[in-house]
Coordinates of C-alpha atoms and ligand atoms in Angstrom, one line a residue:
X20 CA 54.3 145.8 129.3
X21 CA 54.5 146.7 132.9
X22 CA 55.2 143.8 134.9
X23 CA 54.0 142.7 138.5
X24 CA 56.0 143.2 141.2
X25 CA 56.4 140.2 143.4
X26 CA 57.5 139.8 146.7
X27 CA 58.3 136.4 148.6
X28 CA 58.3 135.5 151.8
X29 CA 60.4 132.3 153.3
X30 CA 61.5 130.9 156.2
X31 CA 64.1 128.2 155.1
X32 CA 65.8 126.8 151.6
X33 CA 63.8 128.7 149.6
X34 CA 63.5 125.9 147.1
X35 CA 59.9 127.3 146.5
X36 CA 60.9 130.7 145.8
X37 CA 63.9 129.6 143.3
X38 CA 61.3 128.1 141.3
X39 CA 59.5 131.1 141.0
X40 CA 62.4 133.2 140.6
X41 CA 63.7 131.5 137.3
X42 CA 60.1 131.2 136.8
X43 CA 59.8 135.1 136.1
X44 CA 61.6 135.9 132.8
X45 CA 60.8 136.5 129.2
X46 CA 56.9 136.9 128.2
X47 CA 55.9 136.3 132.3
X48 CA 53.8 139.0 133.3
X49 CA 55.4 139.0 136.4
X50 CA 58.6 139.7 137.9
X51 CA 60.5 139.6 141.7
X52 CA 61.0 142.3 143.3
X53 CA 61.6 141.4 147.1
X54 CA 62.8 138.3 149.1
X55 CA 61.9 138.6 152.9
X56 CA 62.3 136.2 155.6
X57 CA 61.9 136.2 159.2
X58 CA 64.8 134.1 159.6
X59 CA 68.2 136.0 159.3
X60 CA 70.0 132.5 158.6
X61 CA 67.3 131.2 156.0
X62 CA 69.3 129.7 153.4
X63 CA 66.9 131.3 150.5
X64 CA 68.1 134.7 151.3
X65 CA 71.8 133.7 149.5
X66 CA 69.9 132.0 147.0
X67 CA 68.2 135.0 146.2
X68 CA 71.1 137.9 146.8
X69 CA 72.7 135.8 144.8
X70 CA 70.1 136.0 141.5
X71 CA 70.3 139.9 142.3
X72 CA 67.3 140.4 144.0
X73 CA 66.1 142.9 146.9
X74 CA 66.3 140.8 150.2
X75 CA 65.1 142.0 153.6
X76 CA 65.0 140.3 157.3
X77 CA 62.2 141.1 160.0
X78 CA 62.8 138.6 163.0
X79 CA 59.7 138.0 164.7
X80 CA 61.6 137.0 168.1
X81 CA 62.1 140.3 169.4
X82 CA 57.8 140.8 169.7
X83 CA 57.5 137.8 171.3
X84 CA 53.5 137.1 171.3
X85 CA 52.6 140.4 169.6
X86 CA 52.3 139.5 165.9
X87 CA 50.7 142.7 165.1
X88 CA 54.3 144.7 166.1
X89 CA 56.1 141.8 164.0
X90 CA 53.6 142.7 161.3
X91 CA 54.1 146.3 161.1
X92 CA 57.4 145.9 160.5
X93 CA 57.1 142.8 158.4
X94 CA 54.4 145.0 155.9
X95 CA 57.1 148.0 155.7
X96 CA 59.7 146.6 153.1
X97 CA 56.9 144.9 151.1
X98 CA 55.7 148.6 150.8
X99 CA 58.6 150.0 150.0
X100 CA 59.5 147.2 147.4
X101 CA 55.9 148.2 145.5
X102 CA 55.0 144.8 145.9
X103 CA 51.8 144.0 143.5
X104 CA 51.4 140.1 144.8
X105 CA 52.9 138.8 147.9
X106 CA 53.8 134.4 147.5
X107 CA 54.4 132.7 150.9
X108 CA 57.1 130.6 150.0
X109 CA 57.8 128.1 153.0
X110 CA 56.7 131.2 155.0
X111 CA 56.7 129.4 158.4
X112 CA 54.7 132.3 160.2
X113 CA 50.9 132.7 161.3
X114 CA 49.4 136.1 159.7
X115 CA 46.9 137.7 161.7
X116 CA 43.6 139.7 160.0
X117 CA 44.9 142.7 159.9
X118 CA 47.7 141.7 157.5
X119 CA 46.4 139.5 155.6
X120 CA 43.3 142.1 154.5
X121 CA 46.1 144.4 153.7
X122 CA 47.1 142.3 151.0
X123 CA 43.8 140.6 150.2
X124 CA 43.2 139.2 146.8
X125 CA 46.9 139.4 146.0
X126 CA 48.3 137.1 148.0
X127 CA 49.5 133.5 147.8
X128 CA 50.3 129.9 149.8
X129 CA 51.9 127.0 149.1
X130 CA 50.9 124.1 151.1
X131 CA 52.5 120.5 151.3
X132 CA 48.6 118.6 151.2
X133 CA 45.8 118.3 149.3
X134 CA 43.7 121.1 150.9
X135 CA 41.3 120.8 152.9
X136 CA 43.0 117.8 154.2
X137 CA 45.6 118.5 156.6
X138 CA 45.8 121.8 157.7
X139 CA 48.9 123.1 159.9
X140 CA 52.1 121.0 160.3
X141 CA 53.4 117.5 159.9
X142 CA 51.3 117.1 157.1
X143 CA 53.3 114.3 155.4
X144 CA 53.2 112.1 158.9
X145 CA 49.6 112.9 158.9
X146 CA 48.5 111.1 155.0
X147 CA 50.8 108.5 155.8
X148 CA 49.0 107.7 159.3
X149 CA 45.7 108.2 157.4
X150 CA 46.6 105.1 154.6
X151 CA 46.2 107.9 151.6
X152 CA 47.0 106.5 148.9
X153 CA 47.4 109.9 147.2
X154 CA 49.0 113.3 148.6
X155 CA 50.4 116.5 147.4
X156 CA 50.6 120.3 147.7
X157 CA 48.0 123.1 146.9
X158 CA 48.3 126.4 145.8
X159 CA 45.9 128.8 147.6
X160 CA 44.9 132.3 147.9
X161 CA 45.5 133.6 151.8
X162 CA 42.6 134.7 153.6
X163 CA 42.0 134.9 157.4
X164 CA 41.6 131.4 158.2
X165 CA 45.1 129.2 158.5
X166 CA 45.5 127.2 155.2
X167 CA 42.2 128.5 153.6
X168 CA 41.2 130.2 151.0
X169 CA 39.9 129.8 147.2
X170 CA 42.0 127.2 145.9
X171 CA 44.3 128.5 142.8
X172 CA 46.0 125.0 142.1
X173 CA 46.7 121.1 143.3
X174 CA 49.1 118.7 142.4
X175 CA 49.3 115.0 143.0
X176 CA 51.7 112.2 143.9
X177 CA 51.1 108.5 144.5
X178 CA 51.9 107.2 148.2
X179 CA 54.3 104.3 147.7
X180 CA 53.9 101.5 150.4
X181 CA 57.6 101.9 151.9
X182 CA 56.9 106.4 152.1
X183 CA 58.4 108.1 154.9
X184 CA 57.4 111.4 155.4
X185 CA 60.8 112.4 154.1
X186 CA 60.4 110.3 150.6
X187 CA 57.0 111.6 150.8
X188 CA 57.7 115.4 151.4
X189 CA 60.8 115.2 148.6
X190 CA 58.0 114.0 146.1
X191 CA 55.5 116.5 146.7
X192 CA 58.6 119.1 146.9
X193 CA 59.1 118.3 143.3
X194 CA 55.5 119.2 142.5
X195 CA 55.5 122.1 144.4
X196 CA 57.9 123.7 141.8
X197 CA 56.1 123.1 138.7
X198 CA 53.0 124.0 140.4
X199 CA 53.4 127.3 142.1
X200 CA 55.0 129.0 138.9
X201 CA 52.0 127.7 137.2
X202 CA 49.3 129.6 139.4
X203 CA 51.6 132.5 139.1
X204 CA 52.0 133.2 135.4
X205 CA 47.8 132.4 135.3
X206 CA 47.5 134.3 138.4
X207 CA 49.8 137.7 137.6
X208 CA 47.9 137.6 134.3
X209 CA 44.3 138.0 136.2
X210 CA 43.2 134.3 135.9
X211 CA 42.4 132.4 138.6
X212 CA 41.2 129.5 136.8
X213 CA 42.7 126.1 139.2
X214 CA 45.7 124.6 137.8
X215 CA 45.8 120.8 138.4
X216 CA 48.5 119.0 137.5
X217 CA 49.3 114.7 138.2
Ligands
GAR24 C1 57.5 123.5 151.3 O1 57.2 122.2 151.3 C2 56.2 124.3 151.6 O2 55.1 123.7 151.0 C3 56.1 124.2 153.1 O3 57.4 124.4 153.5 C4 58.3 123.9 152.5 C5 59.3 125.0 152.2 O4 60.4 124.6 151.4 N1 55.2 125.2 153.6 C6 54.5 125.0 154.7 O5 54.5 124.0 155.4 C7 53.6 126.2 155.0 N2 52.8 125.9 156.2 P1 61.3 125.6 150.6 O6 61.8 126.6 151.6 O7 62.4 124.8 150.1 O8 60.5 126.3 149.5

């Protein structure tokens, strides 16, 4: 069997994209080929030289407001890795269009909310401010518009009384790891059939 080639993008710790590294063994029909960040300091890229794979750096702070320059260079080791599925992994970068159609239908998110609520940032803060009772993270496919797209999986956690955003984001980071492997395997075998879990 010839697996997928999987490339992940972070910004920070990575935790996301460990998951889905030790994820990626035995009968998964998937496996990583690339780590890229835009952050030469992100702690994930350790994490992942250190599990043997591929890793690459763009910094976006050299082209200032011109993502499409950051792009182009950001899209070149993804290419050269044969990436079959990019998974935004903490990815803390806007992609414009013409990116994102380059890699339409084969690319994935991983957001801290239950999508549609709470686009963007601060999104623990923000279900805490809003009395939710319940919050979590969502698993989506990328598509033009910021923290769209069809939805490929959601998890749950209960809002306790005395959450912080900081208890509440350390929950949710919990279900981020069981989910996003989930929608992988599903989604690297050609099913994109939701995975809800809690
Ligand atoms: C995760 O909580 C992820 O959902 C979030 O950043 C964190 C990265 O943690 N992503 C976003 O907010 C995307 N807008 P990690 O680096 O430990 O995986």
């Amino acid at each position: 069997m010839s697996h997928k080639r999987v490339a992940i993008l972070i910004s920070g710790g990575g935790s996301n994209m460990v998951s889905l590294v030790e994820s990626m063994t035995g009968d998964h029909p998937a496996r990583p080929c690339l780590v890229l960040s835009n952050i030469a300091s992100a702690g994930g890229l350790t994490k992942a030289a250190a599990a043997g794979i591929p890793t690459a750096v763009v910094d976006h702070k050299p082209f200032g407001k011109d993502r499409a320059a950051f792009e182009a260079e950001l899209v070149k080791p993804i290419l050269d890795a044969g990436a079959d599925i990019v998974c935004l992994a903490g990815f803390m970068r806007v992609l414009t269009d013409g990116f994102v159609s380059q890699f339409q239908g084969r690319m994935l998110n991983i957001h801290p909310s239950l999508l549609p609520k709470y686009t963007g940032l601060n999104t623990h803060a923000r279900a805490l401010e809003a009395g939710d009772r319940q919050h979590g993270c969502t698993v989506h496919e990328v598509t033009a518009v910021l923290d769209d797209g069809p939805i490929l999986g959601q998890a749950r956690v209960d809002v306790a009384a005395n959450d912080t955003p900081e208890t509440l984001a350390a929950k949710v980071l919990v279900e981020e790891h069981k989910l996003y492997p989930a929608v992988l395997r599903r989604y690297a075998a050609g099913d994109r059939t939701p995975v809800i879990l809690g």
